[in-house]
Short mmCIF file of C-alpha atoms and ligand atoms in Angstrom, two decimals:
data_model
loop_
_atom_site.label_atom_id
_atom_site.label_comp_id
_atom_site.label_asym_id
_atom_site.label_seq_id
_atom_site.Cartn_x
_atom_site.Cartn_y
_atom_site.Cartn_z
CA MET A 1 41.44 -139.36 180.46
CA ILE A 2 43.00 -142.79 181.08
CA ARG A 3 46.40 -141.61 179.90
CA ARG A 4 46.17 -138.58 182.18
CA CYS A 5 45.40 -140.83 185.16
CA LEU A 6 48.45 -142.88 184.37
CA LEU A 7 50.45 -139.70 184.25
CA GLY A 8 49.65 -139.16 187.91
CA LEU A 9 46.55 -137.01 187.75
CA LEU A 10 44.48 -139.41 189.80
CA MET A 11 43.03 -136.75 192.00
CA LEU A 12 41.75 -134.64 189.12
CA CYS A 13 40.26 -137.69 187.38
CA ALA A 14 38.41 -138.64 190.53
CA ILE A 15 36.94 -135.15 190.70
CA SER A 16 35.98 -135.16 187.01
CA LEU A 17 34.46 -138.63 186.93
CA GLY A 18 32.42 -138.06 190.07
CA GLU A 19 30.78 -134.93 188.74
CA ILE A 20 30.75 -135.46 185.00
CA VAL A 21 27.00 -136.03 184.73
CA ALA A 22 26.05 -132.47 185.60
CA ALA A 23 28.61 -131.02 183.20
CA GLN A 24 27.35 -133.24 180.39
CA ASP A 25 24.01 -131.46 180.56
CA LEU A 26 25.85 -128.39 179.29
CA GLY A 27 27.32 -130.20 176.28
CA PRO A 28 30.40 -132.30 175.53
CA LYS A 29 32.81 -129.36 175.67
CA PHE A 30 32.09 -128.59 179.34
CA ARG A 31 33.57 -130.11 182.49
CA LYS A 32 32.76 -129.48 186.09
CA ILE A 33 36.00 -129.26 188.06
CA LYS A 34 34.65 -128.23 191.49
CA GLU A 35 31.28 -127.34 192.93
CA GLY A 36 30.11 -124.33 190.91
CA ILE A 37 33.24 -124.19 188.73
CA TYR A 38 33.09 -125.28 185.09
CA VAL A 39 35.53 -125.20 182.20
CA GLN A 40 34.77 -125.11 178.49
CA SER A 41 37.31 -126.00 175.82
CA ALA A 42 36.18 -126.83 172.30
CA ARG A 43 39.28 -128.88 171.39
CA GLU A 44 42.43 -129.90 173.21
CA VAL A 45 44.52 -126.99 171.90
CA ASN A 46 41.69 -124.45 172.09
CA SER A 47 41.48 -121.70 174.64
CA THR A 48 39.60 -122.46 177.85
CA VAL A 49 36.76 -120.57 179.50
CA GLY A 50 36.20 -120.71 183.26
CA ILE A 51 32.66 -120.32 184.56
CA VAL A 52 32.56 -119.63 188.28
CA LEU A 53 29.17 -119.40 190.00
CA THR A 54 28.82 -117.33 193.14
CA THR A 55 25.91 -116.26 195.35
CA GLU A 56 26.19 -112.81 193.75
CA GLY A 57 26.42 -113.81 190.10
CA VAL A 58 28.88 -115.31 187.64
CA VAL A 59 32.55 -114.63 187.02
CA LEU A 60 33.97 -115.73 183.67
CA ILE A 61 37.62 -116.26 182.95
CA ASP A 62 38.09 -115.54 179.21
CA THR A 63 35.37 -115.88 176.58
CA GLY A 64 36.19 -118.71 174.15
CA GLN A 65 38.30 -119.73 171.16
CA THR A 66 35.65 -118.50 168.69
CA LEU A 67 32.42 -116.58 169.04
CA VAL A 68 30.49 -119.83 168.49
CA ASP A 69 32.16 -121.07 171.69
CA THR A 70 31.29 -117.78 173.41
CA ARG A 71 27.61 -118.20 172.54
CA GLN A 72 27.71 -121.76 173.94
CA VAL A 73 29.20 -120.43 177.17
CA ALA A 74 26.39 -117.85 177.38
CA GLU A 75 23.84 -120.66 176.93
CA ALA A 76 25.56 -122.81 179.58
CA VAL A 77 25.52 -119.92 182.05
CA LYS A 78 21.76 -119.56 181.51
CA LYS A 79 21.26 -123.25 182.26
CA LEU A 80 23.36 -123.04 185.42
CA THR A 81 21.95 -119.91 187.02
CA PRO A 82 19.41 -117.11 186.55
CA MET A 83 22.06 -114.66 187.77
CA PRO A 84 24.02 -112.39 185.41
CA VAL A 85 27.70 -112.51 184.48
CA ARG A 86 29.10 -109.79 186.75
CA PHE A 87 32.78 -109.91 185.78
CA VAL A 88 34.86 -111.19 182.87
CA ILE A 89 38.55 -111.60 183.66
CA ASN A 90 40.80 -111.75 180.58
CA THR A 91 43.99 -113.78 181.08
CA GLU A 92 45.63 -112.16 178.03
CA VAL A 93 44.83 -109.72 175.22
CA HIS A 94 44.52 -112.06 172.22
CA PRO A 95 41.21 -112.51 170.34
CA ASP A 96 40.83 -116.22 171.23
CA HIS A 97 40.38 -115.12 174.86
CA THR A 98 38.78 -111.68 174.57
CA THR A 99 36.64 -111.28 171.43
CA GLY A 100 33.55 -112.52 173.27
CA ASN A 101 33.73 -109.79 175.95
CA PHE A 102 30.93 -107.91 174.14
CA VAL A 103 28.50 -110.83 174.58
CA PHE A 104 28.54 -110.33 178.39
CA SER A 105 29.23 -106.61 178.68
CA PRO A 106 27.18 -104.75 179.66
CA PRO A 107 26.44 -105.61 182.40
CA ALA A 108 29.73 -107.46 182.99
CA VAL A 109 32.82 -105.50 184.00
CA VAL A 110 35.94 -106.66 182.17
CA ILE A 111 39.29 -106.80 183.99
CA ASN A 112 42.91 -107.43 183.01
CA HIS A 113 46.34 -106.08 183.88
CA ALA A 114 47.45 -102.58 182.81
CA GLY A 115 48.33 -102.38 179.12
CA ALA A 116 45.61 -104.76 177.97
CA GLY A 117 43.28 -102.08 176.59
CA ASP A 118 45.98 -100.32 174.54
CA ALA A 119 47.14 -103.62 173.03
CA MET A 120 43.57 -104.68 172.18
CA ARG A 121 42.68 -101.33 170.59
CA LYS A 122 45.84 -101.45 168.47
CA ALA A 123 45.15 -104.98 167.22
CA ASP A 124 41.39 -104.68 166.70
CA ASN A 125 39.99 -105.08 163.21
CA PRO A 126 36.23 -104.57 163.18
CA ASN A 127 36.05 -106.07 159.67
CA ARG A 128 37.66 -109.32 160.66
CA PHE A 129 34.39 -111.23 160.37
CA ALA A 130 33.74 -110.10 156.77
CA THR A 131 35.12 -113.35 155.31
CA ALA A 132 34.32 -115.60 158.30
CA ALA A 133 32.35 -118.84 158.07
CA PRO A 134 28.54 -118.36 158.32
CA ASP A 135 28.32 -119.73 161.88
CA ILE A 136 31.04 -117.35 163.11
CA LYS A 137 29.44 -114.45 161.25
CA ALA A 138 26.10 -115.18 162.92
CA ALA A 139 27.78 -115.41 166.34
CA ALA A 140 29.56 -112.10 165.69
CA GLU A 141 26.24 -110.22 165.40
CA GLY A 142 26.61 -107.02 167.40
CA TYR A 143 30.40 -107.31 167.73
CA ARG A 144 32.29 -104.40 169.16
CA LEU A 145 35.61 -104.24 170.91
CA VAL A 146 35.19 -104.34 174.67
CA ALA A 147 38.55 -103.67 176.30
CA PRO A 148 38.97 -103.97 180.09
CA HIS A 149 37.05 -101.43 182.17
CA VAL A 150 39.40 -102.08 185.05
CA GLU A 151 43.16 -102.39 184.66
CA TYR A 152 45.10 -103.28 187.79
CA GLN A 153 48.80 -103.11 188.65
CA GLU A 154 50.61 -106.30 189.70
CA LYS A 155 47.86 -107.75 191.93
CA MET A 156 44.16 -107.33 192.61
CA THR A 157 41.68 -109.05 194.90
CA LEU A 158 38.11 -109.44 193.71
CA ARG A 159 35.44 -110.66 196.13
CA VAL A 160 32.14 -111.79 194.64
CA GLY A 161 29.64 -113.54 196.90
CA GLU A 162 31.39 -116.22 198.92
CA ARG A 163 34.39 -116.43 196.60
CA THR A 164 37.74 -114.68 196.45
CA PHE A 165 39.64 -114.23 193.20
CA GLU A 166 43.26 -113.15 193.32
CA LEU A 167 44.36 -111.66 190.03
CA LEU A 168 48.10 -111.95 189.57
CA ARG A 169 50.13 -110.33 186.84
CA VAL A 170 52.25 -112.81 184.91
CA ARG A 171 55.07 -110.68 183.56
CA ASN A 172 56.28 -110.91 179.93
CA ALA A 173 55.02 -114.46 179.62
CA HIS A 174 52.72 -114.44 176.59
CA SER A 175 50.91 -111.21 175.59
CA GLU A 176 51.10 -107.51 176.45
CA ALA A 177 49.03 -108.13 179.62
CA ASP A 178 48.70 -111.57 181.22
CA THR A 179 46.69 -112.46 184.32
CA ALA A 180 46.53 -115.65 186.35
CA VAL A 181 43.39 -116.07 188.48
CA TRP A 182 43.84 -117.85 191.79
CA LEU A 183 40.95 -119.06 193.93
CA PRO A 184 42.72 -119.75 197.23
CA GLN A 185 39.75 -121.35 199.03
CA GLU A 186 39.01 -123.76 196.19
CA ARG A 187 42.69 -124.16 195.28
CA VAL A 188 41.89 -123.72 191.61
CA LEU A 189 44.28 -121.75 189.40
CA PHE A 190 43.35 -120.34 185.99
CA ALA A 191 46.91 -120.01 184.81
CA GLY A 192 46.60 -118.26 181.44
CA SER A 193 48.88 -119.06 178.53
CA ALA A 194 52.38 -118.82 180.05
CA ALA A 195 52.48 -122.63 180.22
CA ILE A 196 50.19 -124.70 178.02
CA PRO A 197 50.25 -128.51 178.07
CA ASN A 198 51.75 -130.49 175.19
CA SER A 199 52.11 -127.45 172.95
CA LEU A 200 54.87 -125.11 171.87
CA ASN A 201 53.97 -121.53 172.67
CA ASN A 202 54.36 -118.56 170.38
CA VAL A 203 57.20 -116.76 172.17
CA ARG A 204 56.93 -113.12 171.16
CA PRO A 205 59.93 -110.74 171.05
CA PHE A 206 59.10 -109.11 174.41
CA VAL A 207 58.88 -112.50 176.16
CA THR A 208 62.03 -113.81 177.81
CA ILE A 209 62.88 -117.34 178.90
CA ALA A 210 63.85 -115.97 182.31
CA ASP A 211 60.32 -114.58 182.68
CA LEU A 212 58.75 -117.83 181.44
CA LEU A 213 60.72 -119.80 184.04
CA ALA A 214 59.82 -117.25 186.73
CA ALA A 215 56.13 -117.57 185.75
CA ALA A 216 56.22 -121.37 186.06
CA ARG A 217 57.84 -121.11 189.51
CA MET A 218 55.48 -118.39 190.76
CA LEU A 219 52.35 -120.25 189.64
CA ARG A 220 53.55 -123.58 191.04
CA SER A 221 54.36 -121.96 194.40
CA LEU A 222 50.65 -121.31 194.92
CA SER A 223 50.23 -125.12 195.28
CA PRO A 224 47.00 -125.36 193.31
CA GLU A 225 45.02 -128.58 193.32
CA VAL A 226 43.63 -127.97 189.82
CA VAL A 227 45.40 -125.95 187.12
CA VAL A 228 43.29 -124.70 184.21
CA PRO A 229 45.70 -123.62 181.47
CA GLY A 230 44.79 -120.91 178.95
CA HIS A 231 44.65 -123.66 176.34
CA GLY A 232 44.08 -127.42 176.74
CA SER A 233 42.75 -129.69 179.45
CA PRO A 234 42.73 -128.93 183.16
CA GLY A 235 45.59 -130.64 184.99
CA THR A 236 47.97 -130.12 187.86
CA THR A 237 51.23 -128.28 188.53
CA ARG A 238 52.84 -130.87 186.26
CA ILE A 239 52.03 -128.36 183.48
CA PHE A 240 54.53 -125.95 185.08
CA ASP A 241 57.11 -128.73 185.64
CA GLU A 242 56.96 -129.63 181.96
CA SER A 243 57.20 -126.03 180.82
CA GLU A 244 60.21 -125.43 183.07
CA LYS A 245 61.91 -128.61 181.83
CA TYR A 246 61.31 -127.68 178.20
CA TYR A 247 62.64 -124.10 178.38
CA THR A 248 65.61 -125.16 180.52
CA LEU A 249 66.60 -127.81 177.98
CA LEU A 250 66.03 -125.46 175.03
CA LEU A 251 68.20 -122.77 176.63
CA GLU A 252 70.89 -125.32 177.52
CA ARG A 253 71.12 -126.63 173.94
CA VAL A 254 71.04 -123.20 172.28
CA THR A 255 73.63 -121.82 174.74
CA ALA A 256 75.97 -124.74 173.95
CA MET A 257 75.59 -124.05 170.22
CA VAL A 258 76.23 -120.30 170.69
CA LYS A 259 79.36 -121.18 172.69
CA ALA A 260 80.44 -123.46 169.83
CA GLY A 261 80.28 -120.41 167.53
CA LYS A 262 77.06 -121.25 165.66
CA THR A 263 74.98 -118.48 164.12
CA ARG A 264 71.22 -118.10 164.68
CA GLU A 265 70.63 -119.56 161.21
CA GLN A 266 72.83 -122.60 161.89
CA ILE A 267 71.11 -123.19 165.20
CA GLY A 268 67.73 -123.03 163.44
CA MET A 269 68.83 -125.75 161.05
CA GLU A 270 70.70 -127.98 163.50
CA LEU A 271 68.78 -127.80 166.79
CA ARG A 272 66.78 -130.91 167.62
CA MET A 273 64.26 -131.25 170.44
CA PRO A 274 63.07 -134.84 169.86
CA GLU A 275 61.65 -135.07 173.40
CA TYR A 276 58.97 -132.58 172.31
CA ALA A 277 58.35 -133.76 168.73
CA ASP A 278 54.77 -134.73 169.61
CA TRP A 279 53.86 -131.32 171.01
CA ALA A 280 51.43 -129.27 168.95
CA TYR A 281 52.44 -126.15 167.00
CA GLN A 282 55.93 -127.19 165.89
CA GLU A 283 55.82 -124.22 163.49
CA ARG A 284 56.30 -122.00 166.54
CA MET A 285 59.80 -123.41 167.14
CA PRO A 286 61.63 -120.51 165.41
CA SER A 287 60.15 -118.04 167.93
CA ASN A 288 61.28 -120.35 170.75
CA ILE A 289 64.81 -120.51 169.32
CA ASP A 290 64.84 -116.72 168.95
CA ALA A 291 64.06 -116.35 172.67
CA ALA A 292 66.77 -118.85 173.65
CA TYR A 293 69.24 -117.13 171.32
CA ARG A 294 68.47 -113.73 172.86
CA ALA A 295 69.06 -115.22 176.32
CA ALA A 296 72.26 -117.01 175.30
CA THR A 297 73.72 -113.94 173.59
CA ASP A 298 72.40 -111.44 176.15
CA ARG A 299 70.45 -109.43 173.55
ZN1 ZN B 301 47.45 -115.84 173.16
#
């Protein structure tokens, strides 16, 4: 927290410190970021869950890194309000954001961009909990795949009680269907996994650096006060600045090496990104180099 303040996140820290007592009642993994808006993240690199209370019920953004986290979110919701979870918005298709959909649905309606359901059905393995740890197995009781009931194209506005949620497609940035959730009145942005703080991302073959840079610019242009990334701690638009800086530098270095006649293999061995050596998930670097190589060689 102190380091974050020093990094220029004074405003966010003031919000968090002023309201931390109420969030502590929910457990150490929960933070209150605005009146009626909470975030759960089990560990710094874990996926985040947004809990948004409205006068007409609860809207969740994603469902937790593991099903143990999902169950804790369900408990927290019960402590916060007697009202049901009406909607679950998935910011991507991967299990660490979506497996817990079944805990809230029915009655909750699940929403993500077009393509999410197909990708989730293709990847689903109902036996995946067979060898899981006992606590996960217990939390997985009753598991079934719940893919989005509603798939939108490009943009969707959801109004629940006094709140407005703008669902924005983030194109080719992380998974087969990525959604950012923007609350314009509260100026809170649930940004999904296009840009995650202090971590390398897994850049899949359909993701391009051009689209990652476009995502950072589009999300920053909303001028959010608080940015909740798909993984890690809530912050500010600095998350997008850092992502943009990283991919720009990566592309610059890989392009220079391609121009110097290096092969993909040589680049893999010789490229150094010491500025980002302390970021998590260094093992994802090859997928990052692949994306930069595709961009530099126009493939
Ligand atoms: Zn993911």
